[in-house]
Amino acid sequence: MNRIRTRRSRTALVVVALVATGLLATGAGGSVAADSRTGGTLTIGLAEDPDALDPTLARTFVGRMVFLHMCEKLYDLNARLQIVPQLAAALPTLSGDKKTMTIRIRRGVRFNDGTPLNAAAVKTSLDRHRTLSGSARASEISPITAVQVPNNYTVRLRLNARFSPLLAQLADRAGMIMSPKALDQLGTRFASAPVCVGPFKFTSRTAGDRIVLDKSQTYYARSKVKLNRIVFRIITDTSARAANLRSHDINVLDRIASTDLPAIQRDRSLRVLKATSIGYQGISINIGNKNGLGKPFQNVGTPLASRRALRQAFELSLDRKVINRVVFGGTVLPGCLPVPPASPYYDKTIKCPGRDLNRARSLIRSTGMSTPIHVRLMIGTDQVAARLGQVIQSLARPAGFQVDLAPTEFVTALRRQDQGNYEAFAIGWSGRVDPDGNIYQFVHSKGSLNNLGWGTGRMDLLLDNARKAATTSARKTLYKAAFRVLRSELPLIYLWHPVNRHGVTANVKGVRQYGDGLIRAYFAEYR
Amino acid sequence: MGAFILRKAGAALIVVFLASVLVFVGVRAIPGDPALAYAAEDRDPKVLADIREKYGLNDPLPVQYVRWVGLALQGDLGTDSRGLPVAETIVTRIPLTLELAFLAMLIGTVIGITAGVIAAVRRGKASDYAATTTALLGLSVPHFWLGLLMIIVFAVNLNWLPASGYVPFREDPVENLKHMLMPAIVLGTGLAAVLMRQMRSAMLDSLGADYVRTARAKGLSEWSIVGKHALRNSLITVTTVLGLQLGALISGAVVTEQIFGIAGFGRLTVDSIAQRDYALLQGVVLVVAVGYVVVNLFVDVAYSLINPRIRVAGTSN
Amino acid sequence: MSYVEARPLGARARRRRILRRRFLRRPAAVASLLIVVGAILAAVFAKWVAPYPPEETDFEALLASPSREHLLGTDDLGRDTLSRIIWGARASIQAGFLATVLAMVVAVPIGLIGGYYRGWLDTVIARVTDVLLAFPFLILAVGLAAILGPSLLNATLALGIAAIPPLIRIARGETLALREEDYVRAAVANGANDAVIIGRHILPNMTSTLLVQATLTIPAAIIGEAVLSFLGLGVQPPTPSWGVMLNAAQPYLNDAPSLAVYPGLAIVIVALAFNLLGDGLRDVLDPKTER
């Protein structure tokens, strides 16, 4: 009897211990407690977890959203996607030969650790962007050969060639200036506690969960900042994100999925910020990437690679409107160019073709190839990609194409694209303000991301001149010609421009979204 | 007793070592250039080469392994592709899965044992039939489907419970439990079904045993017989089952966390594989291996405490 | 020599008749057998049974409610749900059977050898099996999918591997028990060699237990395939599979919840049928384990 009683109490003890551990453990899982809503904390639900919060190394789209709130740049965009000065005092001046750019720095600005912003600090950051091992910015500002500091508030950039897109690059991560003191202390670990100039400063980050920013006490325009704190919560599941917005657990939602949109639109307590992206989505066709990125081109021999007529037929078998309706519930903007209609470089005279099965079939017949023509299409592994792939399959079949889908995880897909180990890939580009950022590296024969393995002398000439051209109208003419080449050769079939819809609770005002798709809540406030 | 624990611990250590080697090699068997995980959108070959240099991906494997183990023993599991310490990420996310597993085990055990006892005591009657059929259903219903259905009924239609997400217990216990209730039920039903069947058969065995007949003959009440004798001796079965179901619980947690949007450890495992984040993946799988071995060790020891003769009831099935 | 056989010939046919009668007296077992056979037939003859091809889209009838044209409605691409469920049975039945066969082929010999020869080999087998018994199969499946790529075949492989440890345990347990039987002892005393003893005495008497276990392993494999396809590690869209359909239903829980109901119901019905069948077989073949 005694043994049994001890056993029972022993079991009881174990149970109690487990319960206690359980509760303690969950307590340990609690993160920094959020301030009360009325105290001015804004919670933004992000669709992905940003990578390293280091402007030199960062590569993700969502990372740019976080940077917007804590790391200002030399230049920024305004609502009309024009470039305006931010840490610079004014737009830069260019020398006569356009190979020297002079930038004046704004005065009276302090980093979030109190140190002053001056030309030396700008030089430190720019040099780091140019030369740090593993820098993602180096190729963006590669024409810069030297950064000079003639006086405390002036920076002079020397270029080895004319480079019109430079200003746009300085309006993105390449223009972000980091605190030299923090760089000194942290070096390559800058991302663990980043310090820049910003309306908010970095407080803490839990991987895969949240990033916390607090109001900066040293920001030069403090009076415009109304919130005390911004919390970025990472919620990768789209319906979970939408559910959180509807329950007001988050105030702002990054990119509402088309399947969640109707419920959010019906909700009176929510608003939707809509802006067409400056990027594109489409199908990249491997034409000559047989040996890998950067190696000499060699036609890969697939049907789509070997015959331009087949690429044209493929495009004609697709129906952009149906794709929009069925895959996205009509929420994206069909298109056939690398820049969206809102861009000043867009060519209104180019009309996107509708579906034309007859012409598609006759194009196929003209090549003499027997149907069905096999196309192996690499797509993503998410549900939207699955829908897209299956719709493309359905649309292309009656024309005589047999599309086989290869759902591939993203990183692997990028690797295969670089190696040339693919036939066609449904992929897009988040977009850059300057059209060069949407075109050059993909279709110039020396482009750093040209994994299509395609390039022509004529296209190269057009793009190089567009880089050097001084006026917008000159560049427009050049890009217009480039678009015509793209439309007839179709190395890339552009299908649509994403329309970024961000959700906001109605009790918050001042949250903005420009065409670059980034959430801007730095001057937001509660009503 | 002490020697027994020492022997078991020694064996556990060997298993952990083997597991670490396996993990290390296995992660590298996954096709995909590890440098790419750190490179995201930018794939300039020079950048990739720099990354490989920086993370020591060019060194020979044994060197990389020793370096990794050395740091791991100090609690440093390296940094992932975001520049965040892996150990910190793991430590932050484990409690969520632990809470989920704990609640699921609680719910599953309570339901399973109660149902099993009732079914055994009322054998052959309606309640036995009902309980047995429910248990059978529990084995035939994919628990992730159950989760989807519960979301439809309780979150979308009735709006009683949140569809997804997680609130830390320390922040708001009520919200925490509201968020955990459906996931825990979903995860616990499989366990309840298995427990119920095992409990029922174990109870039936012991209720038919000689000493129970003697107790009945002595005139003890039915309930005290059930309570004292049969129940206690069935504890062995329960422990065995719980130990065996641990793996199923972990598997279940992965899917449950996915459906209910809980950023727990289960999801981390799958995500790190999907994102080819090798540092994270290594750390995660190592923790899983170590945890698994430790829990097994714990169960072994607890088991021997409950039954010093280490006699397993019902070996052949 | 007649007494080397476990039972004389005539009795075998008689025994089968008794078993059949016992089986037919259980309505649950009969019903489940009918459902199982029905599911297998539907899977094999899907092309003729299903009203539409599973990949045929209809962009004018997205997310349609049940109607005369589409008895269970359509999905987000306008495909007929009923047809996709019928075709989805293929992946499930395939995975269920193949995984079980694979597991049996590997586990039974190992369990037999361990249980028969005992000694250090058996100890190793038993220990390793015990450790692997509780291993979370999903981790294995995810790892396999990461290395080999996701596909129905690799998912089946993972499921088969996961089913091996419990089957080893059962085969070993049965062997241990059977080798103590009188007729086995007699055969040993008579000098019969190991292969004969195993092949003629032990293995045939294990078949009923193994059959029951196989029938109970199949539903676990079916559910496992659904889980893996749900996570994207098994069947890849557009090939229909119940797990894939449930995955695709997730964004529509608000607007079209029925998309999530029917595939799940199919899984439940088929898995339940196999489970009931297995239970029924066990009751019939070995009444002393009456539960």
PDB file of N, CA, C and O in Angstrom, chain C residues 256-288:
ATOM      1  N   ALA C 256     -16.241  30.035 -49.540  1.00  0.00           N
ATOM      2  CA  ALA C 256     -16.707  28.759 -50.108  1.00  0.00           C
ATOM      3  C   ALA C 256     -16.207  27.616 -49.240  1.00  0.00           C
ATOM      4  O   ALA C 256     -15.363  26.830 -49.657  1.00  0.00           O
ATOM      5  N   PRO C 257     -16.721  27.509 -48.012  1.00  0.00           N
ATOM      6  CA  PRO C 257     -16.212  26.477 -47.100  1.00  0.00           C
ATOM      7  C   PRO C 257     -16.423  25.060 -47.614  1.00  0.00           C
ATOM      8  O   PRO C 257     -15.699  24.153 -47.217  1.00  0.00           O
ATOM      9  N   SER C 258     -17.403  24.852 -48.495  1.00  0.00           N
ATOM     10  CA  SER C 258     -17.655  23.485 -48.946  1.00  0.00           C
ATOM     11  C   SER C 258     -16.444  22.882 -49.647  1.00  0.00           C
ATOM     12  O   SER C 258     -16.269  21.668 -49.670  1.00  0.00           O
ATOM     13  N   LEU C 259     -15.567  23.745 -50.182  1.00  0.00           N
ATOM     14  CA  LEU C 259     -14.345  23.240 -50.831  1.00  0.00           C
ATOM     15  C   LEU C 259     -13.501  22.443 -49.865  1.00  0.00           C
ATOM     16  O   LEU C 259     -12.780  21.531 -50.258  1.00  0.00           O
ATOM     17  N   ALA C 260     -13.583  22.809 -48.582  1.00  0.00           N
ATOM     18  CA  ALA C 260     -12.782  22.108 -47.588  1.00  0.00           C
ATOM     19  C   ALA C 260     -13.503  20.888 -47.040  1.00  0.00           C
ATOM     20  O   ALA C 260     -12.881  20.000 -46.469  1.00  0.00           O
ATOM     21  N   VAL C 261     -14.820  20.844 -47.218  1.00  0.00           N
ATOM     22  CA  VAL C 261     -15.582  19.770 -46.585  1.00  0.00           C
ATOM     23  C   VAL C 261     -15.482  18.463 -47.349  1.00  0.00           C
ATOM     24  O   VAL C 261     -15.163  17.413 -46.780  1.00  0.00           O
ATOM     25  N   TYR C 262     -15.744  18.499 -48.662  1.00  0.00           N
ATOM     26  CA  TYR C 262     -15.864  17.231 -49.410  1.00  0.00           C
ATOM     27  C   TYR C 262     -14.598  16.393 -49.461  1.00  0.00           C
ATOM     28  O   TYR C 262     -14.666  15.180 -49.229  1.00  0.00           O
ATOM     29  N   PRO C 263     -13.432  16.967 -49.772  1.00  0.00           N
ATOM     30  CA  PRO C 263     -12.246  16.094 -49.809  1.00  0.00           C
ATOM     31  C   PRO C 263     -11.975  15.460 -48.444  1.00  0.00           C
ATOM     32  O   PRO C 263     -11.588  14.306 -48.350  1.00  0.00           O
ATOM     33  N   GLY C 264     -12.165  16.244 -47.393  1.00  0.00           N
ATOM     34  CA  GLY C 264     -11.943  15.706 -46.052  1.00  0.00           C
ATOM     35  C   GLY C 264     -12.899  14.576 -45.747  1.00  0.00           C
ATOM     36  O   GLY C 264     -12.519  13.546 -45.169  1.00  0.00           O
ATOM     37  N   LEU C 265     -14.136  14.759 -46.162  1.00  0.00           N
ATOM     38  CA  LEU C 265     -15.145  13.723 -45.942  1.00  0.00           C
ATOM     39  C   LEU C 265     -14.736  12.436 -46.649  1.00  0.00           C
ATOM     40  O   LEU C 265     -14.886  11.334 -46.115  1.00  0.00           O
ATOM     41  N   ALA C 266     -14.209  12.586 -47.865  1.00  0.00           N
ATOM     42  CA  ALA C 266     -13.753  11.408 -48.611  1.00  0.00           C
ATOM     43  C   ALA C 266     -12.678  10.672 -47.825  1.00  0.00           C
ATOM     44  O   ALA C 266     -12.700   9.449 -47.701  1.00  0.00           O
ATOM     45  N   ILE C 267     -11.721  11.430 -47.283  1.00  0.00           N
ATOM     46  CA  ILE C 267     -10.643  10.801 -46.500  1.00  0.00           C
ATOM     47  C   ILE C 267     -11.238  10.045 -45.322  1.00  0.00           C
ATOM     48  O   ILE C 267     -10.887   8.893 -45.054  1.00  0.00           O
ATOM     49  N   VAL C 268     -12.151  10.718 -44.609  1.00  0.00           N
ATOM     50  CA  VAL C 268     -12.726  10.099 -43.415  1.00  0.00           C
ATOM     51  C   VAL C 268     -13.441   8.807 -43.773  1.00  0.00           C
ATOM     52  O   VAL C 268     -13.248   7.765 -43.122  1.00  0.00           O
ATOM     53  N   ILE C 269     -14.253   8.835 -44.809  1.00  0.00           N
ATOM     54  CA  ILE C 269     -15.032   7.647 -45.170  1.00  0.00           C
ATOM     55  C   ILE C 269     -14.114   6.492 -45.537  1.00  0.00           C
ATOM     56  O   ILE C 269     -14.273   5.368 -45.045  1.00  0.00           O
ATOM     57  N   VAL C 270     -13.128   6.749 -46.377  1.00  0.00           N
ATOM     58  CA  VAL C 270     -12.252   5.654 -46.814  1.00  0.00           C
ATOM     59  C   VAL C 270     -11.393   5.156 -45.654  1.00  0.00           C
ATOM     60  O   VAL C 270     -11.239   3.952 -45.439  1.00  0.00           O
ATOM     61  N   ALA C 271     -10.833   6.085 -44.868  1.00  0.00           N
ATOM     62  CA  ALA C 271      -9.985   5.661 -43.747  1.00  0.00           C
ATOM     63  C   ALA C 271     -10.807   4.890 -42.722  1.00  0.00           C
ATOM     64  O   ALA C 271     -10.377   3.849 -42.212  1.00  0.00           O
ATOM     65  N   LEU C 272     -11.994   5.387 -42.435  1.00  0.00           N
ATOM     66  CA  LEU C 272     -12.871   4.705 -41.489  1.00  0.00           C
ATOM     67  C   LEU C 272     -13.195   3.304 -41.983  1.00  0.00           C
ATOM     68  O   LEU C 272     -13.170   2.336 -41.211  1.00  0.00           O
ATOM     69  N   ALA C 273     -13.478   3.201 -43.284  1.00  0.00           N
ATOM     70  CA  ALA C 273     -13.809   1.889 -43.846  1.00  0.00           C
ATOM     71  C   ALA C 273     -12.655   0.913 -43.648  1.00  0.00           C
ATOM     72  O   ALA C 273     -12.840  -0.220 -43.215  1.00  0.00           O
ATOM     73  N   PHE C 274     -11.435   1.358 -43.952  1.00  0.00           N
ATOM     74  CA  PHE C 274     -10.287   0.466 -43.771  1.00  0.00           C
ATOM     75  C   PHE C 274     -10.109   0.100 -42.308  1.00  0.00           C
ATOM     76  O   PHE C 274      -9.800  -1.044 -41.965  1.00  0.00           O
ATOM     77  N   ASN C 275     -10.277   1.083 -41.424  1.00  0.00           N
ATOM     78  CA  ASN C 275     -10.121   0.797 -39.998  1.00  0.00           C
ATOM     79  C   ASN C 275     -11.159  -0.220 -39.516  1.00  0.00           C
ATOM     80  O   ASN C 275     -10.848  -1.163 -38.785  1.00  0.00           O
ATOM     81  N   LEU C 276     -12.423  -0.008 -39.923  1.00  0.00           N
ATOM     82  CA  LEU C 276     -13.472  -0.941 -39.523  1.00  0.00           C
ATOM     83  C   LEU C 276     -13.212  -2.328 -40.102  1.00  0.00           C
ATOM     84  O   LEU C 276     -13.414  -3.346 -39.442  1.00  0.00           O
ATOM     85  N   LEU C 277     -12.756  -2.335 -41.343  1.00  0.00           N
ATOM     86  CA  LEU C 277     -12.453  -3.618 -41.984  1.00  0.00           C
ATOM     87  C   LEU C 277     -11.364  -4.352 -41.218  1.00  0.00           C
ATOM     88  O   LEU C 277     -11.454  -5.547 -40.936  1.00  0.00           O
ATOM     89  N   GLY C 278     -10.330  -3.593 -40.858  1.00  0.00           N
ATOM     90  CA  GLY C 278      -9.234  -4.209 -40.106  1.00  0.00           C
ATOM     91  C   GLY C 278      -9.708  -4.748 -38.770  1.00  0.00           C
ATOM     92  O   GLY C 278      -9.360  -5.863 -38.367  1.00  0.00           O
ATOM     93  N   ASP C 279     -10.509  -3.932 -38.088  1.00  0.00           N
ATOM     94  CA  ASP C 279     -11.052  -4.396 -36.807  1.00  0.00           C
ATOM     95  C   ASP C 279     -11.897  -5.634 -36.997  1.00  0.00           C
ATOM     96  O   ASP C 279     -11.812  -6.602 -36.229  1.00  0.00           O
ATOM     97  N   GLY C 280     -12.746  -5.601 -38.014  1.00  0.00           N
ATOM     98  CA  GLY C 280     -13.609  -6.741 -38.286  1.00  0.00           C
ATOM     99  C   GLY C 280     -12.793  -7.993 -38.577  1.00  0.00           C
ATOM    100  O   GLY C 280     -13.070  -9.083 -38.065  1.00  0.00           O
ATOM    101  N   LEU C 281     -11.750  -7.840 -39.399  1.00  0.00           N
ATOM    102  CA  LEU C 281     -10.904  -8.991 -39.720  1.00  0.00           C
ATOM    103  C   LEU C 281     -10.253  -9.546 -38.464  1.00  0.00           C
ATOM    104  O   LEU C 281     -10.157 -10.755 -38.283  1.00  0.00           O
ATOM    105  N   ARG C 282      -9.828  -8.622 -37.612  1.00  0.00           N
ATOM    106  CA  ARG C 282      -9.173  -9.083 -36.389  1.00  0.00           C
ATOM    107  C   ARG C 282     -10.149  -9.872 -35.527  1.00  0.00           C
ATOM    108  O   ARG C 282      -9.812 -10.938 -35.007  1.00  0.00           O
ATOM    109  N   ASP C 283     -11.370  -9.356 -35.410  1.00  0.00           N
ATOM    110  CA  ASP C 283     -12.372 -10.071 -34.609  1.00  0.00           C
ATOM    111  C   ASP C 283     -12.653 -11.444 -35.188  1.00  0.00           C
ATOM    112  O   ASP C 283     -12.831 -12.425 -34.461  1.00  0.00           O
ATOM    113  N   VAL C 284     -12.701 -11.502 -36.506  1.00  0.00           N
ATOM    114  CA  VAL C 284     -13.048 -12.765 -37.156  1.00  0.00           C
ATOM    115  C   VAL C 284     -11.902 -13.766 -37.070  1.00  0.00           C
ATOM    116  O   VAL C 284     -12.099 -14.950 -36.786  1.00  0.00           O
ATOM    117  N   LEU C 285     -10.688 -13.304 -37.323  1.00  0.00           N
ATOM    118  CA  LEU C 285      -9.570 -14.238 -37.423  1.00  0.00           C
ATOM    119  C   LEU C 285      -9.031 -14.668 -36.068  1.00  0.00           C
ATOM    120  O   LEU C 285      -8.372 -15.678 -35.946  1.00  0.00           O
ATOM    121  N   ASP C 286      -9.279 -13.857 -35.049  1.00  0.00           N
ATOM    122  CA  ASP C 286      -8.665 -14.192 -33.769  1.00  0.00           C
ATOM    123  C   ASP C 286      -9.612 -13.803 -32.649  1.00  0.00           C
ATOM    124  O   ASP C 286      -9.384 -12.853 -31.929  1.00  0.00           O
ATOM    125  N   PRO C 287     -10.705 -14.570 -32.490  1.00  0.00           N
ATOM    126  CA  PRO C 287     -11.777 -14.133 -31.600  1.00  0.00           C
ATOM    127  C   PRO C 287     -11.323 -13.970 -30.162  1.00  0.00           C
ATOM    128  O   PRO C 287     -11.926 -13.235 -29.424  1.00  0.00           O
ATOM    129  N   LYS C 288     -10.240 -14.614 -29.750  1.00  0.00           N
ATOM    130  CA  LYS C 288      -9.909 -14.452 -28.340  1.00  0.00           C
ATOM    131  C   LYS C 288      -9.366 -13.073 -28.030  1.00  0.00           C
ATOM    132  O   LYS C 288      -9.227 -12.678 -26.901  1.00  0.00           O
TER     133      LYS C 288
END
